[in-house]
Amino acid sequence: IKELWNKEEVSETPEISTEQQSEIHNPLQKIRKNLWMEICLNIVVLIILIPLSKVFSEDPLSRWTLMIIYFFIIGYFTLKFYEFYKKSVSLNINTLYHLQELKFELILLKELYKAYYVSSIPFFMGVLFLFLQKNDFSKYPDLIMNYAPYIMFFCIVVFTLASGIYWFENYYGKYIKQIQNKIEDLK
């Protein structure tokens, strides 16, 4: 058995052709470009939200508490997106093992993106409470006006989740599917 073991030649991990690498590299480049755009957009949103925070409430303690929480949410996910961006630049895609690693990283990006939009829902709940504190809707005799803030909150949550799903599928999902299909073809 030892002789057979020694006779067995262990070759290096099979390389993936440069043509196949470029077919994976192109959608990965598009994902990187969109991710960089989104990182910059998140930073701009953080800057814009500071002067807009007065719309939510006149109470500085409530307003700044809410803004700090949202800054942490955006900051955390922007940092995670940037870490993926940096990692994706240095990813090696010349072996099947590395492609499997890339596939795993893209799945993590998708889950991180879902968490990003779901975690913004408490921010909208806080905005609703500040808005209700600033405006008393119970003084209206119309029943619809009493529930208007809750209907608005529900619409904002649905819009946020729907736009998050659309944004992800439009800017990342189709490229992730291209890469995953190419990886499956190489197996």
GROMACS .gro file of C-alpha atoms in nm:
model
  187
    1ILE     CA    1   0.000   0.000   0.000
    2LYS     CA    2   0.286   0.232   0.081
    3GLU     CA    3   0.440   0.173  -0.261
    4LEU     CA    4   0.110   0.245  -0.433
    5TRP     CA    5   0.076   0.559  -0.227
    6ASN     CA    6   0.422   0.676  -0.330
    7LYS     CA    7   0.362   0.589  -0.695
    8GLU     CA    8   0.043   0.790  -0.709
    9GLU     CA    9   0.114   1.125  -0.861
   10VAL     CA   10  -0.054   1.417  -0.700
   11SER     CA   11  -0.098   1.691  -0.951
   12GLU     CA   12  -0.159   2.052  -0.866
   13THR     CA   13  -0.509   2.189  -0.843
   14PRO     CA   14  -0.643   2.223  -1.196
   15GLU     CA   15  -0.628   2.575  -1.326
   16ILE     CA   16  -0.922   2.748  -1.488
   17SER     CA   17  -0.857   2.888  -1.832
   18THR     CA   18  -0.815   3.262  -1.875
   19GLU     CA   19  -1.123   3.275  -2.098
   20GLN     CA   20  -1.334   3.121  -1.822
   21GLN     CA   21  -1.172   3.352  -1.565
   22SER     CA   22  -1.267   3.656  -1.773
   23GLU     CA   23  -1.627   3.530  -1.797
   24ILE     CA   24  -1.637   3.534  -1.417
   25HIS     CA   25  -1.423   3.845  -1.380
   26ASN     CA   26  -1.658   4.070  -1.584
   27PRO     CA   27  -1.968   4.027  -1.361
   28LEU     CA   28  -1.744   4.047  -1.055
   29GLN     CA   29  -1.613   4.382  -1.180
   30LYS     CA   30  -1.971   4.506  -1.219
   31ILE     CA   31  -2.050   4.395  -0.864
   32ARG     CA   32  -1.741   4.580  -0.737
   33LYS     CA   33  -1.837   4.896  -0.928
   34ASN     CA   34  -2.192   4.889  -0.792
   35LEU     CA   35  -2.068   4.815  -0.442
   36TRP     CA   36  -1.831   5.112  -0.452
   37MET     CA   37  -2.117   5.333  -0.574
   38GLU     CA   38  -2.332   5.211  -0.286
   39ILE     CA   39  -2.058   5.273  -0.028
   40CYS     CA   40  -2.028   5.633  -0.151
   41LEU     CA   41  -2.406   5.669  -0.155
   42ASN     CA   42  -2.430   5.552   0.208
   43ILE     CA   43  -2.175   5.813   0.313
   44VAL     CA   44  -2.370   6.085   0.130
   45VAL     CA   45  -2.694   5.972   0.297
   46LEU     CA   46  -2.528   5.998   0.638
   47ILE     CA   47  -2.422   6.354   0.563
   48ILE     CA   48  -2.763   6.456   0.423
   49LEU     CA   49  -2.956   6.310   0.717
   50ILE     CA   50  -2.796   6.547   0.967
   51PRO     CA   51  -2.974   6.865   0.849
   52LEU     CA   52  -3.291   6.670   0.763
   53SER     CA   53  -3.319   6.533   1.116
   54LYS     CA   54  -3.508   6.847   1.231
   55VAL     CA   55  -3.802   6.732   1.022
   56PHE     CA   56  -3.844   6.431   1.251
   57SER     CA   57  -3.845   6.611   1.583
   58GLU     CA   58  -3.760   6.937   1.754
   59ASP     CA   59  -3.638   6.753   2.063
   60PRO     CA   60  -3.260   6.728   2.017
   61LEU     CA   61  -3.219   6.430   2.251
   62SER     CA   62  -3.475   6.216   2.067
   63ARG     CA   63  -3.355   6.332   1.729
   64TRP     CA   64  -2.987   6.269   1.794
   65THR     CA   65  -3.054   5.936   1.963
   66LEU     CA   66  -3.237   5.820   1.654
   67MET     CA   67  -2.970   5.960   1.423
   68ILE     CA   68  -2.688   5.794   1.617
   69ILE     CA   69  -2.867   5.459   1.598
   70TYR     CA   70  -2.913   5.500   1.224
   71PHE     CA   71  -2.550   5.611   1.184
   72PHE     CA   72  -2.441   5.290   1.353
   73ILE     CA   73  -2.666   5.083   1.125
   74ILE     CA   74  -2.544   5.252   0.807
   75GLY     CA   75  -2.186   5.265   0.935
   76TYR     CA   76  -2.177   4.896   1.024
   77PHE     CA   77  -2.314   4.778   0.693
   78THR     CA   78  -2.105   5.023   0.492
   79LEU     CA   79  -1.798   4.889   0.669
   80LYS     CA   80  -1.903   4.530   0.589
   81PHE     CA   81  -1.964   4.623   0.224
   82TYR     CA   82  -1.621   4.787   0.212
   83GLU     CA   83  -1.460   4.476   0.362
   84PHE     CA   84  -1.622   4.264   0.091
   85TYR     CA   85  -1.510   4.515  -0.170
   86LYS     CA   86  -1.149   4.495  -0.051
   87LYS     CA   87  -1.165   4.115  -0.033
   88SER     CA   88  -1.315   4.089  -0.381
   89VAL     CA   89  -1.030   4.291  -0.530
   90SER     CA   90  -0.775   4.044  -0.399
   91LEU     CA   91  -0.976   3.728  -0.475
   92ASN     CA   92  -0.796   3.477  -0.689
   93ILE     CA   93  -1.027   3.300  -0.933
   94ASN     CA   94  -0.789   3.065  -1.109
   95THR     CA   95  -0.894   2.741  -0.933
   96LEU     CA   96  -1.227   2.580  -0.860
   97TYR     CA   97  -1.158   2.608  -0.487
   98HIS     CA   98  -1.122   2.984  -0.517
   99LEU     CA   99  -1.441   3.000  -0.721
  100GLN     CA  100  -1.626   2.812  -0.449
  101GLU     CA  101  -1.490   3.064  -0.200
  102LEU     CA  102  -1.614   3.346  -0.424
  103LYS     CA  103  -1.957   3.183  -0.445
  104PHE     CA  104  -1.971   3.162  -0.065
  105GLU     CA  105  -1.869   3.529  -0.031
  106LEU     CA  106  -2.142   3.633  -0.275
  107ILE     CA  107  -2.402   3.439  -0.076
  108LEU     CA  108  -2.281   3.620   0.236
  109LEU     CA  109  -2.313   3.953   0.054
  110LYS     CA  110  -2.672   3.870  -0.038
  111GLU     CA  111  -2.761   3.785   0.323
  112LEU     CA  112  -2.579   4.095   0.449
  113TYR     CA  113  -2.777   4.305   0.206
  114LYS     CA  114  -3.107   4.158   0.330
  115ALA     CA  115  -3.005   4.230   0.689
  116TYR     CA  116  -2.922   4.587   0.590
  117TYR     CA  117  -3.275   4.662   0.478
  118VAL     CA  118  -3.446   4.471   0.756
  119SER     CA  119  -3.236   4.651   1.017
  120SER     CA  120  -3.354   4.988   0.888
  121ILE     CA  121  -3.714   4.908   0.991
  122PRO     CA  122  -3.654   5.006   1.359
  123PHE     CA  123  -3.524   5.340   1.232
  124PHE     CA  124  -3.853   5.398   1.051
  125MET     CA  125  -4.041   5.295   1.363
  126GLY     CA  126  -3.844   5.559   1.557
  127VAL     CA  127  -3.919   5.818   1.290
  128LEU     CA  128  -4.288   5.732   1.322
  129PHE     CA  129  -4.280   5.778   1.699
  130LEU     CA  130  -4.100   6.113   1.667
  131PHE     CA  131  -4.349   6.217   1.401
  132LEU     CA  132  -4.641   6.120   1.625
  133GLN     CA  133  -4.482   6.308   1.912
  134LYS     CA  134  -4.455   6.619   1.694
  135ASN     CA  135  -4.802   6.591   1.535
  136ASP     CA  136  -5.116   6.488   1.721
  137PHE     CA  137  -5.330   6.289   1.480
  138SER     CA  138  -5.585   6.193   1.744
  139LYS     CA  139  -5.745   6.539   1.728
  140TYR     CA  140  -5.893   6.465   1.386
  141PRO     CA  141  -6.249   6.328   1.388
  142ASP     CA  142  -6.185   6.124   1.075
  143LEU     CA  143  -6.093   5.761   1.153
  144ILE     CA  144  -5.854   5.743   0.857
  145MET     CA  145  -5.653   6.036   0.993
  146ASN     CA  146  -5.614   5.857   1.327
  147TYR     CA  147  -5.448   5.565   1.153
  148ALA     CA  148  -5.266   5.766   0.886
  149PRO     CA  149  -4.923   5.748   1.057
  150TYR     CA  150  -4.946   5.371   1.089
  151ILE     CA  151  -5.055   5.334   0.729
  152MET     CA  152  -4.764   5.558   0.626
  153PHE     CA  153  -4.524   5.349   0.834
  154PHE     CA  154  -4.651   5.027   0.678
  155CYS     CA  155  -4.617   5.178   0.329
  156ILE     CA  156  -4.264   5.297   0.405
  157VAL     CA  157  -4.161   4.954   0.533
  158VAL     CA  158  -4.309   4.780   0.228
  159PHE     CA  159  -4.148   5.036  -0.003
  160THR     CA  160  -3.811   4.998   0.170
  161LEU     CA  161  -3.813   4.619   0.149
  162ALA     CA  162  -3.941   4.616  -0.209
  163SER     CA  163  -3.689   4.874  -0.322
  164GLY     CA  164  -3.413   4.684  -0.140
  165ILE     CA  165  -3.504   4.362  -0.318
  166TYR     CA  166  -3.528   4.541  -0.653
  167TRP     CA  167  -3.199   4.726  -0.594
  168PHE     CA  168  -3.017   4.407  -0.501
  169GLU     CA  169  -3.153   4.207  -0.794
  170ASN     CA  170  -3.083   4.488  -1.040
  171TYR     CA  171  -2.732   4.579  -0.921
  172TYR     CA  172  -2.602   4.251  -0.776
  173GLY     CA  173  -2.838   3.956  -0.816
  174LYS     CA  174  -2.811   3.911  -1.191
  175TYR     CA  175  -2.430   3.921  -1.176
  176ILE     CA  176  -2.420   3.680  -0.884
  177LYS     CA  177  -2.639   3.440  -1.084
  178GLN     CA  178  -2.403   3.469  -1.382
  179ILE     CA  179  -2.106   3.383  -1.162
  180GLN     CA  180  -2.288   3.096  -0.991
  181ASN     CA  181  -2.399   2.953  -1.326
  182LYS     CA  182  -2.043   2.971  -1.457
  183ILE     CA  183  -1.913   2.796  -1.144
  184GLU     CA  184  -2.173   2.522  -1.188
  185ASP     CA  185  -2.070   2.481  -1.552
  186LEU     CA  186  -1.707   2.436  -1.449
  187LYS     CA  187  -1.789   2.154  -1.207
   0.00000   0.00000   0.00000
